[in-house]
Coordinates of C-alpha atoms and ligand atoms in Angstrom, one line a residue:
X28 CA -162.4 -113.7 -3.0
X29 CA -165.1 -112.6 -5.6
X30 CA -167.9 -114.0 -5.2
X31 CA -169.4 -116.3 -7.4
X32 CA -173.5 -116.5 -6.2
X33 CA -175.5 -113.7 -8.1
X34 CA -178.9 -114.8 -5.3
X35 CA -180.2 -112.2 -3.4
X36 CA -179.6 -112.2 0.4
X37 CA -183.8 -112.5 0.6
X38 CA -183.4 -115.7 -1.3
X39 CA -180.9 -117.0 1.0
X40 CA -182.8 -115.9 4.4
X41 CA -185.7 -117.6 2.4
X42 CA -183.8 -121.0 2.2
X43 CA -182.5 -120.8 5.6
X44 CA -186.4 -120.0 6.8
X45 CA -187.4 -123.4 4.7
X46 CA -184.6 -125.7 6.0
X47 CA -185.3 -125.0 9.6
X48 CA -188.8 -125.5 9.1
X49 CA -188.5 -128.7 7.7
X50 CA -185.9 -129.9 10.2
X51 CA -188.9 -129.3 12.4
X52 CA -191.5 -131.5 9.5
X53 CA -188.8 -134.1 9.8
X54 CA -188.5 -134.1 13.5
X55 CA -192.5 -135.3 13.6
X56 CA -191.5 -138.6 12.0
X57 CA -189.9 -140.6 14.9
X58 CA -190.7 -144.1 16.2
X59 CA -191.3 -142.9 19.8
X60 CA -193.5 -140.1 20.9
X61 CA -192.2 -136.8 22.6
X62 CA -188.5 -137.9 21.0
X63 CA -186.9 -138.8 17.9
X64 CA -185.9 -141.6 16.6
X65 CA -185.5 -143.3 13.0
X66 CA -183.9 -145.8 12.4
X67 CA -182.9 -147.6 9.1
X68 CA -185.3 -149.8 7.0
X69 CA -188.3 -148.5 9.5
X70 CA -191.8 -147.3 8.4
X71 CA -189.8 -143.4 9.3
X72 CA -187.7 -144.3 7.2
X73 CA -190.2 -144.5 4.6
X74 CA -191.7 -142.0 5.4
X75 CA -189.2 -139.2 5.2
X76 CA -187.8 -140.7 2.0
X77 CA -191.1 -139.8 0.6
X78 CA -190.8 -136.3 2.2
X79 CA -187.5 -135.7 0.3
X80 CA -188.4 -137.2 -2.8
X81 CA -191.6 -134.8 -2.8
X82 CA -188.7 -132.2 -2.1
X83 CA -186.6 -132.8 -5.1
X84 CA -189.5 -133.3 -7.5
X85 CA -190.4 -130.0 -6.2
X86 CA -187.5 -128.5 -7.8
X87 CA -187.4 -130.4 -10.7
X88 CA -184.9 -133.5 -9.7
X89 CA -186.1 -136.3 -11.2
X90 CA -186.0 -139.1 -8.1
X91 CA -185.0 -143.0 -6.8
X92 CA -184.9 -145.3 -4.1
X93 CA -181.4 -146.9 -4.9
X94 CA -180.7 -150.7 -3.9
X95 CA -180.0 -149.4 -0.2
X96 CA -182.2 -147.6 0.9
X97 CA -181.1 -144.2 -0.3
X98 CA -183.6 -141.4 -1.6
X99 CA -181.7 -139.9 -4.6
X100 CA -182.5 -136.7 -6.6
X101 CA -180.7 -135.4 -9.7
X102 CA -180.9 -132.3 -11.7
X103 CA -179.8 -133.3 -14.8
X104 CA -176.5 -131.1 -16.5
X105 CA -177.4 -128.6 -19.9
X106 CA -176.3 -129.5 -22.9
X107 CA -175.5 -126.3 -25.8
X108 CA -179.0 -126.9 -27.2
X109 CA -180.3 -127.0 -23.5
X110 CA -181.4 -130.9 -23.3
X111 CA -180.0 -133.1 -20.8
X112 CA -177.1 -134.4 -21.0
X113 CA -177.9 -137.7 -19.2
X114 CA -174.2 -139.1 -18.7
X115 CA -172.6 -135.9 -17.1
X116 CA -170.7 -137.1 -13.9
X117 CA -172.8 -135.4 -11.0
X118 CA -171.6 -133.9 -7.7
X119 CA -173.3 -135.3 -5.0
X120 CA -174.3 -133.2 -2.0
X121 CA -175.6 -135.4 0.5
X122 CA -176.0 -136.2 4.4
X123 CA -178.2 -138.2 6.2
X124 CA -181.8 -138.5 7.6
X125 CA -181.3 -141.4 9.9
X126 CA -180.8 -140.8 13.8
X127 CA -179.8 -141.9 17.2
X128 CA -182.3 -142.9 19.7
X129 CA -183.6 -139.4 21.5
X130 CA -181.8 -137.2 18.6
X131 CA -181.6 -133.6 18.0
X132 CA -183.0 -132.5 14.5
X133 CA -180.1 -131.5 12.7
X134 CA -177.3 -134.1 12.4
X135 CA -177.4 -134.7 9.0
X136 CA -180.9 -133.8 7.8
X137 CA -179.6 -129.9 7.8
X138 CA -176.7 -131.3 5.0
X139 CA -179.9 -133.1 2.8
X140 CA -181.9 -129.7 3.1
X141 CA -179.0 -127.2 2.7
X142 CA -177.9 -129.4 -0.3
X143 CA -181.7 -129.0 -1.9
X144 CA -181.6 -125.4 -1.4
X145 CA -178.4 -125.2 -3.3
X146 CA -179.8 -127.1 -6.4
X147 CA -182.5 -124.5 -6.3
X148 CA -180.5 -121.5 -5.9
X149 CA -178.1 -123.1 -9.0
X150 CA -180.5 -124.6 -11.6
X151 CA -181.6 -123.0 -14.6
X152 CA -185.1 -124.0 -16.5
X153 CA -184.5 -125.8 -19.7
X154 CA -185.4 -124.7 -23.0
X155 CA -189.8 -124.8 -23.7
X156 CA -190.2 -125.3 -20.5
X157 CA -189.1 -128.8 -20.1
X158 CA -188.1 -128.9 -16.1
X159 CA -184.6 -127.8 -14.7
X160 CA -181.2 -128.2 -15.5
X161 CA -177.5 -127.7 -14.0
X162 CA -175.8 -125.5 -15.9
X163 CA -172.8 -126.5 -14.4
X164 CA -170.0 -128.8 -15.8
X165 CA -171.6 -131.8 -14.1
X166 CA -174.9 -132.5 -13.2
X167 CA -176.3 -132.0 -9.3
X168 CA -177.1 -134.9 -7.0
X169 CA -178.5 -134.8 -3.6
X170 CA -178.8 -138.3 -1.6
X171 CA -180.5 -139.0 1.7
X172 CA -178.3 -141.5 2.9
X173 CA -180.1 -144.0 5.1
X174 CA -177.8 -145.2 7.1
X175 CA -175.4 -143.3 9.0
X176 CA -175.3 -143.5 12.6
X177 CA -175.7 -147.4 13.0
X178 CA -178.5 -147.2 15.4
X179 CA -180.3 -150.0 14.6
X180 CA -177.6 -152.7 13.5
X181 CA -174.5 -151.3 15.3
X182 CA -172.6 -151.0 12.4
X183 CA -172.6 -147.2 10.8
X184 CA -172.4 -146.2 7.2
X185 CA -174.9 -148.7 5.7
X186 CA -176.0 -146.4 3.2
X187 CA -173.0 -144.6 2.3
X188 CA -171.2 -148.0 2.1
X189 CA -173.6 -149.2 -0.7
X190 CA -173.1 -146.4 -2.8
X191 CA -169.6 -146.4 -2.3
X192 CA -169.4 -150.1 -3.7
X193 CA -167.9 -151.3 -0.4
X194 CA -170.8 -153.2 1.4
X195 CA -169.8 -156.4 3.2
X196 CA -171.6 -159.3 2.7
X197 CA -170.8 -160.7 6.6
X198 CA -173.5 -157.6 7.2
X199 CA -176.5 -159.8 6.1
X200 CA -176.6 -161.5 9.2
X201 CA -176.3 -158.5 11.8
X202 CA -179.5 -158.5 13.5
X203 CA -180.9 -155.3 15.7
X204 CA -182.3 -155.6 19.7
X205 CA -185.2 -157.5 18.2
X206 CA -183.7 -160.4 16.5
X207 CA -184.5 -159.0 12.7
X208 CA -181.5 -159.7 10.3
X209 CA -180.4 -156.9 8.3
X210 CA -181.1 -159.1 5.4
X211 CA -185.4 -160.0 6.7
X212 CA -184.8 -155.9 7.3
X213 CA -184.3 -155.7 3.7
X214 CA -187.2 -157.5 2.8
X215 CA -189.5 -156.1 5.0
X216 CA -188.6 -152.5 3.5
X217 CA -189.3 -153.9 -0.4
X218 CA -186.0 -154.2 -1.1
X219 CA -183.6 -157.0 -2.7
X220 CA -181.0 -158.1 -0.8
X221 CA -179.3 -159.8 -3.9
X222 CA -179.4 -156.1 -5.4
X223 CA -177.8 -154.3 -3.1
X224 CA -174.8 -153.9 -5.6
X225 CA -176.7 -152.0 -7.7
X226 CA -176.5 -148.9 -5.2
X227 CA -172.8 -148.5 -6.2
X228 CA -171.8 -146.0 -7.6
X229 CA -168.7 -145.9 -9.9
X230 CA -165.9 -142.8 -9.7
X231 CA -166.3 -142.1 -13.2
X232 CA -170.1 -141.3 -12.5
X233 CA -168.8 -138.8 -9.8
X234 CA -167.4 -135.1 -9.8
X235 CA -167.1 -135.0 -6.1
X236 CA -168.9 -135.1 -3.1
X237 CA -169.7 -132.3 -0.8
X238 CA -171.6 -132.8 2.7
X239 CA -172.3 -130.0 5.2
X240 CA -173.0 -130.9 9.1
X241 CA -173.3 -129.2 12.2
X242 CA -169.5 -129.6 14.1
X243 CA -171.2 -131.8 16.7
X244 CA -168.6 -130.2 18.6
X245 CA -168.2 -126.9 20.4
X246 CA -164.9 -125.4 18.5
X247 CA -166.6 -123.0 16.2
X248 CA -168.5 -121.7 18.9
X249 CA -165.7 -120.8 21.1
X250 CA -164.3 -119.1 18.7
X251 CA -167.7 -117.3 17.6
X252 CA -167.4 -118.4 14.5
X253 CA -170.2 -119.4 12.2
X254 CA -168.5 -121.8 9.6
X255 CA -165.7 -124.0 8.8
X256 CA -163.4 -126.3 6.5
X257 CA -163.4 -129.9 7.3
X258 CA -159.7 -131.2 7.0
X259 CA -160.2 -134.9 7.6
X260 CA -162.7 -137.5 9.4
X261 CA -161.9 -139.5 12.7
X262 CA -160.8 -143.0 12.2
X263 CA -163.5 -144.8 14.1
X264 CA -163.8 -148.6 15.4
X265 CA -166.3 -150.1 17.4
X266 CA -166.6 -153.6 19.7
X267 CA -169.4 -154.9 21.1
X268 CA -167.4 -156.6 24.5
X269 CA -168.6 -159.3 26.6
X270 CA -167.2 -159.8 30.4
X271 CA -168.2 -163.3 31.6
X272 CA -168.5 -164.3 35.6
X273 CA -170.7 -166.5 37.3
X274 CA -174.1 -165.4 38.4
X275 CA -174.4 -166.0 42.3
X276 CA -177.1 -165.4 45.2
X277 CA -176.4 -161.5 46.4
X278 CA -176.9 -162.6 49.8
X279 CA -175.2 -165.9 50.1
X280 CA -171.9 -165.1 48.0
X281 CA -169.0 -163.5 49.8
X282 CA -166.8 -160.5 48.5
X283 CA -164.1 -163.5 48.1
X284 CA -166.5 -166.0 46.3
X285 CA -168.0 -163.4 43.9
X286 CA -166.7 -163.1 39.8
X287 CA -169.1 -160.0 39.6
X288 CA -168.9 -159.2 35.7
X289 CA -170.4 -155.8 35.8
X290 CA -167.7 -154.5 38.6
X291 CA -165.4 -156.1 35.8
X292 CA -167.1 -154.3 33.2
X293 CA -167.1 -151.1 35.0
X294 CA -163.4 -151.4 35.6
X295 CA -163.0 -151.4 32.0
X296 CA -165.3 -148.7 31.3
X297 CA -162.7 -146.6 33.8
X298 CA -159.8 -148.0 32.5
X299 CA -160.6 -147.0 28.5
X300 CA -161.0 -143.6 29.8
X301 CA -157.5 -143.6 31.4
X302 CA -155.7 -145.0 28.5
X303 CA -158.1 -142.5 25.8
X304 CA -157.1 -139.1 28.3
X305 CA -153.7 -140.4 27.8
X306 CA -153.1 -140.0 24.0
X307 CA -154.2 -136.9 22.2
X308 CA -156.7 -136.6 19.5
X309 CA -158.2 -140.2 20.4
X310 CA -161.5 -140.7 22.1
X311 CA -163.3 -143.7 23.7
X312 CA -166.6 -144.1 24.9
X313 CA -168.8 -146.8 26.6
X314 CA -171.9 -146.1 25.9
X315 CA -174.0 -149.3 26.6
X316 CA -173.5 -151.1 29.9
X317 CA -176.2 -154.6 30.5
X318 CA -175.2 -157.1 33.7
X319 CA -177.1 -160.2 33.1
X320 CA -179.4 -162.1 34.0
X321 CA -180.2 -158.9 35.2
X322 CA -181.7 -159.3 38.6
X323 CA -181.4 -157.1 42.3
X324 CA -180.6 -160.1 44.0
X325 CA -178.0 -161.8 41.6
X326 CA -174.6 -161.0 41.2
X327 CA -174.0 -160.6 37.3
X328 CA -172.7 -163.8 35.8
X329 CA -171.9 -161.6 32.3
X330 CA -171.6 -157.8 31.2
X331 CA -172.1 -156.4 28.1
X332 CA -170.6 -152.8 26.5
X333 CA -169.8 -151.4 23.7
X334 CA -166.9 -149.5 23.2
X335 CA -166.7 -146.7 20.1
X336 CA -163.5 -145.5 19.7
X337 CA -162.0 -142.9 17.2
X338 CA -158.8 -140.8 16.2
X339 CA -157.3 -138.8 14.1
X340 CA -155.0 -140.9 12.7
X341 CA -155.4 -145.0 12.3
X342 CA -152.2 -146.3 14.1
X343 CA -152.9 -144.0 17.3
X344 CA -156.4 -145.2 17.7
X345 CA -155.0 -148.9 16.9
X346 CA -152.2 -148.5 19.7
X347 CA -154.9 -147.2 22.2
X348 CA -157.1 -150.6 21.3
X349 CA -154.2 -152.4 22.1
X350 CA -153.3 -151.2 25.5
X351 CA -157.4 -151.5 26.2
X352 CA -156.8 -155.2 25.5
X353 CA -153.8 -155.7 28.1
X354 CA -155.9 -154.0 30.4
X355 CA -159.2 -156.0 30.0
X356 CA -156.7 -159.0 30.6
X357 CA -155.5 -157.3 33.9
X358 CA -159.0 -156.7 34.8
X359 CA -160.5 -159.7 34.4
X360 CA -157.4 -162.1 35.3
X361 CA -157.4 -160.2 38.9
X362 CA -161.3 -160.8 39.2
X363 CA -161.1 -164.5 37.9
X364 CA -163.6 -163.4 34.8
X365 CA -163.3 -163.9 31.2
X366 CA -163.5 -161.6 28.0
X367 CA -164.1 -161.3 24.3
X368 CA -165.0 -159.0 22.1
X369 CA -166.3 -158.8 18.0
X370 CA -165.9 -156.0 16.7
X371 CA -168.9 -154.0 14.3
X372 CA -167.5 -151.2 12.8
X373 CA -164.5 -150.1 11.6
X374 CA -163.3 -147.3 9.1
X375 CA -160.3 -145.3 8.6
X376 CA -159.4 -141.8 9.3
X377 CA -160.7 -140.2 5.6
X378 CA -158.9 -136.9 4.3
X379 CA -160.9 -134.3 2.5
X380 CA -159.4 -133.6 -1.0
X381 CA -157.5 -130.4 -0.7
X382 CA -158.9 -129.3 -3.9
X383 CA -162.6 -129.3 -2.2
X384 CA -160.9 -127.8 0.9
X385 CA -160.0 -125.4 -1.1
X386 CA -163.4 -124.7 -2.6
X387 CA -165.2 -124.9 0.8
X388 CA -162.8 -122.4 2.0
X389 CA -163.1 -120.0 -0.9
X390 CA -167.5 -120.3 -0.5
X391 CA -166.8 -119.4 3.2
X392 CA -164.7 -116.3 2.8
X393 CA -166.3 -115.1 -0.3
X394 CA -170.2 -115.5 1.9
X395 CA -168.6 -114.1 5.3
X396 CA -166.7 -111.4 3.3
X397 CA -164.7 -108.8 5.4
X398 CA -162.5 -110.1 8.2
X399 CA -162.8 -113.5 7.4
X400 CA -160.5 -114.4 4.8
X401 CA -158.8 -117.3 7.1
X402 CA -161.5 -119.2 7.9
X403 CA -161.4 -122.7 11.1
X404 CA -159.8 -125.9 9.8
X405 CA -161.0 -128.3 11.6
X406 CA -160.5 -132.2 12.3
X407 CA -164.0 -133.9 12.5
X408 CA -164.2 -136.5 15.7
X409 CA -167.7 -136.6 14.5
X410 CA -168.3 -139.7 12.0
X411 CA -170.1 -138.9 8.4
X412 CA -171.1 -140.2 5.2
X413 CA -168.4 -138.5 3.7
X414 CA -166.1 -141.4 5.2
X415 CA -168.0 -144.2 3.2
X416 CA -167.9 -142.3 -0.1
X417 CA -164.1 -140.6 0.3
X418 CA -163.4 -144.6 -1.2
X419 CA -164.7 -144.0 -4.6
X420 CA -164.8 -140.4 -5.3
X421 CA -163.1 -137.0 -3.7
X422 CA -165.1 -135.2 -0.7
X423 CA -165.4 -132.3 1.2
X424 CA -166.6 -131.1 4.4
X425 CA -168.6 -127.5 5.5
X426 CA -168.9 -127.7 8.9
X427 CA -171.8 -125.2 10.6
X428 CA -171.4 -123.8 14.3
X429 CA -173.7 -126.0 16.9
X430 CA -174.2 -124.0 20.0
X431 CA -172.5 -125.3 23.0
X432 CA -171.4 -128.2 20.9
X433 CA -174.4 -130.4 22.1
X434 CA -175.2 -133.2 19.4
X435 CA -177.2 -136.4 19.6
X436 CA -179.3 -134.8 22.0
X437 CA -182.7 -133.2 22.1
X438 CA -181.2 -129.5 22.7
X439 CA -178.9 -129.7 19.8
X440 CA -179.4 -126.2 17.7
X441 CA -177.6 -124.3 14.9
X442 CA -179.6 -121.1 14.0
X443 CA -180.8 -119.7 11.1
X444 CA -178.7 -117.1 10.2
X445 CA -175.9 -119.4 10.2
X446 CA -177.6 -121.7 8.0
X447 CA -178.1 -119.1 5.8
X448 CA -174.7 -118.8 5.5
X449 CA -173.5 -122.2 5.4
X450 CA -176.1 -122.7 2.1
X451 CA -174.8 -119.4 0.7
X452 CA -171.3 -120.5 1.1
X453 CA -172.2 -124.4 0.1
X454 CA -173.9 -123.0 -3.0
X455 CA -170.2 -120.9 -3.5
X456 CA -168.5 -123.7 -2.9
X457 CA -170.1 -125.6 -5.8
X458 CA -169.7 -122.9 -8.2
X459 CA -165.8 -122.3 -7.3
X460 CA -165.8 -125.9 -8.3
X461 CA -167.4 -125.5 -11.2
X462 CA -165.0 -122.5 -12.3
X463 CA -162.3 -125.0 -11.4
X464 CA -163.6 -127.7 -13.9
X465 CA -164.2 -125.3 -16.4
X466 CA -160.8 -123.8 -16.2
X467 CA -159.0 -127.5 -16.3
X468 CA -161.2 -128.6 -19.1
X469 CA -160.0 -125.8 -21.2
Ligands
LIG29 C1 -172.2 -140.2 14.0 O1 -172.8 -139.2 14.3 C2 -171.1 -140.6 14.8 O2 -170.1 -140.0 14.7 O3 -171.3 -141.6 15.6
LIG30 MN1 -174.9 -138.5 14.4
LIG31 MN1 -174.4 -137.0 11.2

C-alpha cells in the first residue's frame, strides 16, 4: 500500500509529543483534586471546550459551541480559485472530552487531539494569506463531543445523540446525584434547551465520520500490536434496578423474619455474572450497589444497582436481559422481596462502513509498512460516539494499543510512539478517503 502522507516522520513524532502533552493540560481540569473527573454541562466542561477551541483556532478552524454542548472546529474545503467553499460536506473526526469519575487521560481526548493534528498535517494555506483550507474533496471537521460516557445523567451519548438528530425529549427530566435536571443543566451551562435541535446534523452535510480510541481493552497488546480496524460497536443497554424489602432492627430481626434487599441485590449481582459467562461475546456488569436507609444496625429495606450490559449482536444481549429477569424473579420470590427496574440507556450494536474499514486498514498498513499488511479486526465492547452518529452518516473506527488493557482508570496509558502512529495512519486514512471520493466523482 503506497502511501499517501508526504509529512516527515519529525512532524509526526512532533504531533505525538503535542497530543500527550495536552492529554496531560487536559488532565488538570477535573472537578476533584488528585483525580479526574468532568462531567457534562460542568464549569470543566467549559473549560476544556475553551481549550480546544483555542486549539482549532490555532490551526486555522474557524470554531462553535453547537446546541449541545459540543466544541466544533472546521477547516473549510478549497475551491479552484482557493476560496472556501462553505457548503462542502465535511468529514468529521471526533471523540470525546468528557469522563468517568477517577478517569485515565486518554479515552476519548487522544481521538479530539489525534484528529487536530491530522487537520494540521492535511491543510493547505489559502491564497493571500487568508487562513487554511482542506484541499480535500470535503471539508475537515473535528468535534469534542460532550457527552459520552453518561457519568453525570446515566444515560451515554448526549452529545453525539444531538448531532446525530436522535435526542429524546423524555431526557429533559433525567436528573444527576444532586437533583439537577438535564434540562436546569442546560440552563445553567448558557444553553437553550428548546434549541437543542439545532445540534443536528443532516447526512447530506457529512462525508463520514472517523473516531480513533484507545482499545480499552487488552487485545492489541497481546498480540504486540500497535493499531487496529474497528469492525463494529457493542450493542449496550443499561437499568438502573431497584430490590425492595423491609428495613428491620439488625439485632431484633431473625434470619427467618428478615427481607434483606441488599443480600437480594447481591444475589443478582452473582447471578448476571452467571448468565453473562454463559453466552459469548456478551458482558454484564454491576457497577453501583446502595442498601438503604443505609444504616449498621438496619437490615436494608431497598437496594439499588445498576446493571450495564453489552454484546455484539442485539438479540444475544436481549436474550441474556431476559433470562436476568426470570432470575431476579427467582431471587426475590424466594427472599419475599420485590423488583423493578427503568432502564437509561440503550443503543444497538453499530457496524463500521466497510468502505471506512477499508480506508482505516489501508492508513494502518501503508504507516506500519513491512510485515503488516493484515492488520487486527477487532469488535469494540468499548461504547463510542461513533454509535450515536453511525445513525445519520457512515463511521469508522482506528483503535490504538492500551497497555494491559486498563481503561477508566487512573493507570490507563498508550505511548507515544504509538500515537504517532495511530495519527500517521488516521491522517492516511483520510487521504485514502479522499482518493476514493475523487476516484468516484470522476
Ligand atoms: C464508555 O467508555 C463506555 O463504553 O462505557
Ligand atoms: Mn469511557
Ligand atoms: Mn471513550
Amino acid at each position: 500500500m503506497a502511501a499517501l502522507l508526504q509529512t516527515a516522520p519529525d512532524t509526526v513524532a512532533a504531533a505525538a509529543r503535542r497530543v500527550m502533552a495536552r492529554c496531560d493540560e487536559l488532565a488538570r481540569v477535573s472537578a476533584t483534586a488528585g483525580g479526574i473527573e468532568r462531567v457534562y454541562l460542568s464549569p470543566e466542561h467549559a473549560r476544556v471546550n475553551r481549550l480546544a477551541a483555542q486549539w482549532m483556532r490555532e490551526i486555522g478552524m474557524t470554531t462553535r459551541l453547537d446546541a449541545a454542548g459540543n466544541q466544533v472546529g472546521r477547516l473549510e474545503r478549497s475551491t479552484a480559485s482557493g476560496a472556501p467553499d462553505l457548503d462542502a460536506p465535511a468529514l468529521v473526526l471526533g471523540s470525546h472530552l468528557d469522563t468517568v469519575p477517577d478517569a485515565g487521560r486518554y479515552d476519548g481526548i487522544v481521538g479530539v487531539l489525534m484528529g487536530l493534528e491530522v487537520v494540521r498535517m492535511l491543510r493547505v494555506p489559502g491564497p493571500d494569506g487568508t487562513g487554511w483550507r482542506s484541499p480535500l474533496p470535503f471539508a475537515l471537521e473535528v468535534v469534542a463531543f460532550s457527552d459520552e460516557e453518561g457519568t453525570r445523567f446515566g444515560k451515554a451519548l448526549l452529545g453525539s445523540s444531538a448531532v446525530a438528530g436522535t435526542w429524546d425529549p423524555d431526557w429533559w427530566d433525567l436528573t444527576d446525584a444532586d437533583g439537577v435536571t438535564l434540562r436546569e443543566a442546560f440552563a445553567e451551562f448558557g444553553l437553550d434547551p428548546g434549541r437543542v435541535g439545532e445540534a443536528a446534523r443532516r447526512p447530506e452535510e457529512l462525508a463520514g465520520y472517523l473516531e480513533a480510541h484507545i482499545e480499552q481493552g487488552p487485545e492489541l497488546d497481546e498480540r504486540g500490536e500497535s493499531l487496529a480496524v474497528v469492525s463494529s460497536i457493542a450493542s449496550a443497554r443499561r437499568f438502573q434496578l431497584v430490590v425492595e424489602g423491609e428495613a428491620r432492627h439488625a439485632g431484633g430481626t431473625p434470619y427467618d423474619r428478615r427481607r434483606d434487599a441488599l443480600l437480594g441485590a447481591s444475589e443478582a449481582a452473582l447471578a448476571i455474572e452467571r448468565v453473562c459467562r454463559a453466552e459469548h461475546h456478551v458482558i454484564g456488569t454491576v457497577g453501583q450497589l446502595e442498601a438503604y436507609p443505609g444504616a449498621v444496625n438496619i437490615v436494608p429495606g431497598e437496594a439499588r444497582l445498576s446493571l450495564d450490559l453489552r454484546g455484539e449482536f442485539d438479540d444475544a444481549r436481549d436474550d441474556v436481559w431476559t433470562s436476568i429477569e426470570r432470575e431476579l424473579d427467582v431471587i426475590t420470590g424466594r427472599r419475599g422481596l420485590r423488583w423493578h427496574a427503568r432502564e437509561v440507556h440503550s443503543a444497538p450494536a453499530v457496524f463500521c462502513a466497510p468502505l471506512l474499514q477499508d480506508v482505516v486498514r489501508e492508513g494502518i498498513v501503508s504507516t506500519l509498512g513491512r510485515g503488516v499488511d493484515d492488520p487486527a479486526t477487532i469488535f469494540s465492547r468499548a461504547g463510542h460516539d461513533a454509535m450515536a452518529i453511525g445513525s445519520v452518516t457512515d463511521v469508522g473506527m482506528l483503535f490504538l494499543r492500551n497497555p494491559d488493557g486498563i481503561s477508566h482508570h487512573p493507570d490507563e496509558a498508550v505511548s507515544a510512539g504509538d500515537v504517532a502512529y495511530g495519527t500517521r495512519a488516521l491522517a492516511e486514512s483520510v487521504l485514502q478517503l479522499a482518493a476514493d471520493r475523487a476516484v468516484s466523482a470522476g
